JSON list of C-alpha atoms in Angstrom, two decimals:
[
{"chain": "B", "resi": 54, "resn": "MET", "atom": "CA", "xyz": [-23.03, 60.67, 53.66]},
{"chain": "B", "resi": 55, "resn": "ASN", "atom": "CA", "xyz": [-22.25, 58.29, 51.13]},
{"chain": "B", "resi": 56, "resn": "THR", "atom": "CA", "xyz": [-18.66, 58.35, 50.31]},
{"chain": "B", "resi": 57, "resn": "LEU", "atom": "CA", "xyz": [-18.32, 55.15, 48.38]},
{"chain": "B", "resi": 58, "resn": "THR", "atom": "CA", "xyz": [-20.71, 56.31, 45.55]},
{"chain": "B", "resi": 59, "resn": "PRO", "atom": "CA", "xyz": [-18.06, 58.09, 43.27]},
{"chain": "B", "resi": 60, "resn": "LEU", "atom": "CA", "xyz": [-15.54, 54.82, 43.63]},
{"chain": "B", "resi": 61, "resn": "THR", "atom": "CA", "xyz": [-18.39, 52.68, 42.63]},
{"chain": "B", "resi": 62, "resn": "THR", "atom": "CA", "xyz": [-19.41, 54.45, 39.74]},
{"chain": "B", "resi": 63, "resn": "LEU", "atom": "CA", "xyz": [-15.89, 54.59, 38.40]},
{"chain": "B", "resi": 64, "resn": "ALA", "atom": "CA", "xyz": [-15.32, 50.84, 38.71]},
{"chain": "B", "resi": 65, "resn": "TYR", "atom": "CA", "xyz": [-18.25, 50.21, 36.27]},
{"chain": "B", "resi": 66, "resn": "ASP", "atom": "CA", "xyz": [-17.59, 52.90, 33.70]},
{"chain": "B", "resi": 67, "resn": "GLY", "atom": "CA", "xyz": [-17.43, 50.79, 30.57]},
{"chain": "B", "resi": 68, "resn": "PRO", "atom": "CA", "xyz": [-15.36, 47.68, 29.65]},
{"chain": "B", "resi": 69, "resn": "GLY", "atom": "CA", "xyz": [-11.98, 49.28, 29.87]},
{"chain": "B", "resi": 70, "resn": "PRO", "atom": "CA", "xyz": [-8.91, 48.96, 27.80]},
{"chain": "B", "resi": 71, "resn": "TRP", "atom": "CA", "xyz": [-8.92, 45.10, 27.77]},
{"chain": "B", "resi": 72, "resn": "ILE", "atom": "CA", "xyz": [-11.71, 45.29, 25.05]},
{"chain": "B", "resi": 73, "resn": "LEU", "atom": "CA", "xyz": [-9.03, 46.19, 22.49]},
{"chain": "B", "resi": 74, "resn": "LEU", "atom": "CA", "xyz": [-7.73, 42.67, 22.81]},
{"chain": "B", "resi": 75, "resn": "ALA", "atom": "CA", "xyz": [-10.83, 41.09, 21.20]},
{"chain": "B", "resi": 76, "resn": "PRO", "atom": "CA", "xyz": [-9.83, 42.14, 17.75]},
{"chain": "B", "resi": 77, "resn": "LEU", "atom": "CA", "xyz": [-6.41, 40.52, 18.24]},
{"chain": "B", "resi": 78, "resn": "LEU", "atom": "CA", "xyz": [-7.95, 37.54, 19.29]},
{"chain": "B", "resi": 79, "resn": "TRP", "atom": "CA", "xyz": [-10.17, 37.15, 16.19]},
{"chain": "B", "resi": 80, "resn": "ALA", "atom": "CA", "xyz": [-7.12, 37.99, 14.12]},
{"chain": "B", "resi": 81, "resn": "ALA", "atom": "CA", "xyz": [-5.27, 34.93, 15.82]},
{"chain": "B", "resi": 82, "resn": "VAL", "atom": "CA", "xyz": [-8.11, 32.64, 14.92]},
{"chain": "B", "resi": 83, "resn": "VAL", "atom": "CA", "xyz": [-8.32, 33.64, 11.49]},
{"chain": "B", "resi": 84, "resn": "VAL", "atom": "CA", "xyz": [-4.51, 33.30, 10.76]},
{"chain": "B", "resi": 85, "resn": "THR", "atom": "CA", "xyz": [-4.57, 29.92, 12.63]},
{"chain": "B", "resi": 86, "resn": "VAL", "atom": "CA", "xyz": [-7.33, 28.77, 10.36]},
{"chain": "B", "resi": 87, "resn": "VAL", "atom": "CA", "xyz": [-5.81, 29.92, 7.08]},
{"chain": "B", "resi": 88, "resn": "THR", "atom": "CA", "xyz": [-2.28, 28.29, 8.22]},
{"chain": "B", "resi": 89, "resn": "VAL", "atom": "CA", "xyz": [-3.91, 24.83, 8.94]},
{"chain": "B", "resi": 90, "resn": "LEU", "atom": "CA", "xyz": [-5.92, 25.01, 5.61]},
{"chain": "B", "resi": 91, "resn": "ARG", "atom": "CA", "xyz": [-2.91, 25.93, 3.44]},
{"chain": "B", "resi": 92, "resn": "ARG", "atom": "CA", "xyz": [-0.70, 22.96, 5.17]},
{"chain": "B", "resi": 93, "resn": "THR", "atom": "CA", "xyz": [-3.63, 20.36, 4.84]},
{"chain": "B", "resi": 94, "resn": "ALA", "atom": "CA", "xyz": [-6.59, 20.80, 2.67]},
{"chain": "B", "resi": 95, "resn": "TRP", "atom": "CA", "xyz": [-4.91, 22.83, -0.16]},
{"chain": "B", "resi": 96, "resn": "ARG", "atom": "CA", "xyz": [-2.17, 20.38, -0.54]},
{"chain": "B", "resi": 97, "resn": "GLY", "atom": "CA", "xyz": [-4.09, 17.42, -1.79]},
{"chain": "B", "resi": 98, "resn": "GLY", "atom": "CA", "xyz": [-3.86, 17.70, -5.66]},
{"chain": "B", "resi": 99, "resn": "ARG", "atom": "CA", "xyz": [-5.16, 21.30, -5.71]},
{"chain": "B", "resi": 100, "resn": "ARG", "atom": "CA", "xyz": [-2.77, 24.23, -5.46]},
{"chain": "B", "resi": 101, "resn": "SER", "atom": "CA", "xyz": [-3.36, 27.17, -3.03]},
{"chain": "B", "resi": 102, "resn": "PRO", "atom": "CA", "xyz": [-4.60, 30.34, -4.30]},
{"chain": "B", "resi": 103, "resn": "TRP", "atom": "CA", "xyz": [-1.09, 31.97, -3.88]},
{"chain": "B", "resi": 104, "resn": "GLN", "atom": "CA", "xyz": [1.00, 29.66, -5.90]},
{"chain": "B", "resi": 105, "resn": "ALA", "atom": "CA", "xyz": [1.95, 30.26, -9.33]},
{"chain": "B", "resi": 106, "resn": "PRO", "atom": "CA", "xyz": [0.18, 28.01, -12.02]},
{"chain": "B", "resi": 107, "resn": "ARG", "atom": "CA", "xyz": [2.00, 24.89, -12.98]},
{"chain": "B", "resi": 108, "resn": "GLU", "atom": "CA", "xyz": [3.54, 24.18, -16.42]},
{"chain": "B", "resi": 109, "resn": "SER", "atom": "CA", "xyz": [1.23, 22.03, -18.42]},
{"chain": "B", "resi": 110, "resn": "VAL", "atom": "CA", "xyz": [4.32, 20.09, -20.03]},
{"chain": "B", "resi": 111, "resn": "PRO", "atom": "CA", "xyz": [6.28, 17.96, -17.49]},
{"chain": "B", "resi": 112, "resn": "ALA", "atom": "CA", "xyz": [10.03, 18.57, -17.51]},
{"chain": "B", "resi": 113, "resn": "GLY", "atom": "CA", "xyz": [10.99, 15.23, -19.24]},
{"chain": "B", "resi": 114, "resn": "HIS", "atom": "CA", "xyz": [8.61, 15.84, -22.12]},
{"chain": "B", "resi": 115, "resn": "SER", "atom": "CA", "xyz": [9.63, 19.48, -22.84]},
{"chain": "B", "resi": 116, "resn": "PRO", "atom": "CA", "xyz": [10.96, 20.13, -26.41]},
{"chain": "B", "resi": 117, "resn": "ILE", "atom": "CA", "xyz": [14.55, 20.79, -25.11]},
{"chain": "B", "resi": 118, "resn": "ALA", "atom": "CA", "xyz": [14.45, 17.49, -23.31]},
{"chain": "B", "resi": 119, "resn": "VAL", "atom": "CA", "xyz": [13.18, 15.63, -26.19]},
{"chain": "B", "resi": 120, "resn": "LEU", "atom": "CA", "xyz": [16.03, 17.43, -28.38]},
{"chain": "B", "resi": 121, "resn": "GLY", "atom": "CA", "xyz": [18.65, 16.58, -26.06]},
{"chain": "B", "resi": 122, "resn": "ARG", "atom": "CA", "xyz": [17.41, 12.71, -26.02]},
{"chain": "B", "resi": 123, "resn": "ARG", "atom": "CA", "xyz": [17.48, 12.83, -29.85]},
{"chain": "B", "resi": 124, "resn": "PHE", "atom": "CA", "xyz": [20.96, 14.21, -29.79]},
{"chain": "B", "resi": 125, "resn": "ALA", "atom": "CA", "xyz": [22.07, 11.63, -27.28]},
{"chain": "B", "resi": 126, "resn": "SER", "atom": "CA", "xyz": [20.51, 8.59, -29.14]},
{"chain": "B", "resi": 127, "resn": "GLY", "atom": "CA", "xyz": [22.38, 9.81, -32.28]},
{"chain": "B", "resi": 128, "resn": "GLU", "atom": "CA", "xyz": [19.48, 10.62, -34.30]},
{"chain": "B", "resi": 129, "resn": "ILE", "atom": "CA", "xyz": [20.59, 14.29, -35.02]},
{"chain": "B", "resi": 130, "resn": "ASP", "atom": "CA", "xyz": [24.27, 15.64, -35.35]},
{"chain": "B", "resi": 131, "resn": "GLU", "atom": "CA", "xyz": [25.85, 18.28, -33.14]},
{"chain": "B", "resi": 132, "resn": "ASP", "atom": "CA", "xyz": [25.23, 21.13, -35.83]},
{"chain": "B", "resi": 133, "resn": "GLU", "atom": "CA", "xyz": [21.55, 20.20, -36.09]},
{"chain": "B", "resi": 134, "resn": "TYR", "atom": "CA", "xyz": [21.26, 20.04, -32.24]},
{"chain": "B", "resi": 135, "resn": "TRP", "atom": "CA", "xyz": [22.57, 23.54, -31.83]},
{"chain": "B", "resi": 136, "resn": "ARG", "atom": "CA", "xyz": [20.67, 25.00, -34.70]},
{"chain": "B", "resi": 137, "resn": "ARG", "atom": "CA", "xyz": [17.54, 23.48, -33.10]},
{"chain": "B", "resi": 138, "resn": "LEU", "atom": "CA", "xyz": [18.27, 24.54, -29.63]},
{"chain": "B", "resi": 139, "resn": "SER", "atom": "CA", "xyz": [18.75, 28.27, -30.58]},
{"chain": "B", "resi": 140, "resn": "VAL", "atom": "CA", "xyz": [15.41, 28.29, -32.04]},
{"chain": "B", "resi": 141, "resn": "LEU", "atom": "CA", "xyz": [13.87, 26.68, -28.86]},
{"chain": "B", "resi": 142, "resn": "ASP", "atom": "CA", "xyz": [15.73, 29.04, -26.72]},
{"chain": "B", "resi": 143, "resn": "GLU", "atom": "CA", "xyz": [14.35, 32.03, -28.67]},
{"chain": "B", "resi": 144, "resn": "GLN", "atom": "CA", "xyz": [10.79, 30.45, -28.13]},
{"chain": "B", "resi": 145, "resn": "PHE", "atom": "CA", "xyz": [10.95, 29.45, -24.53]},
{"chain": "B", "resi": 146, "resn": "GLY", "atom": "CA", "xyz": [13.55, 32.02, -23.30]},
{"chain": "B", "resi": 147, "resn": "ARG", "atom": "CA", "xyz": [15.82, 29.71, -21.80]},
{"chain": "B", "resi": 148, "resn": "PRO", "atom": "CA", "xyz": [19.48, 31.26, -21.94]},
{"chain": "B", "resi": 149, "resn": "LEU", "atom": "CA", "xyz": [22.34, 28.88, -23.00]},
{"chain": "B", "resi": 150, "resn": "LYS", "atom": "CA", "xyz": [24.69, 27.91, -20.32]},
{"chain": "B", "resi": 151, "resn": "ASP", "atom": "CA", "xyz": [27.83, 27.07, -22.27]},
{"chain": "B", "resi": 152, "resn": "GLY", "atom": "CA", "xyz": [26.99, 28.49, -25.72]},
{"chain": "B", "resi": 153, "resn": "PRO", "atom": "CA", "xyz": [27.70, 26.92, -29.10]},
{"chain": "B", "resi": 154, "resn": "ALA", "atom": "CA", "xyz": [30.88, 24.67, -29.10]}
]
């Protein structure tokens, strides 16, 4: 009589529950690759796909900054400054911090 036959057939009855770890391993590999690419390759001059588009006008050359420099240098007076600033605020949507003086 062979009493070990049922035990040996149960021991080799498929891969077992550890096979569920394979998708988790692949997910960890994909997350690691994306993280490494985001921190290295996508930083140099190019933006990552998840970042918002950059503004085309640098902050120092925006119309509001130019208006502030003209007012500071004395090219325009205070009334002209506030009048033009209100027009620029309507166009660019920047709220006034202190309001007109």
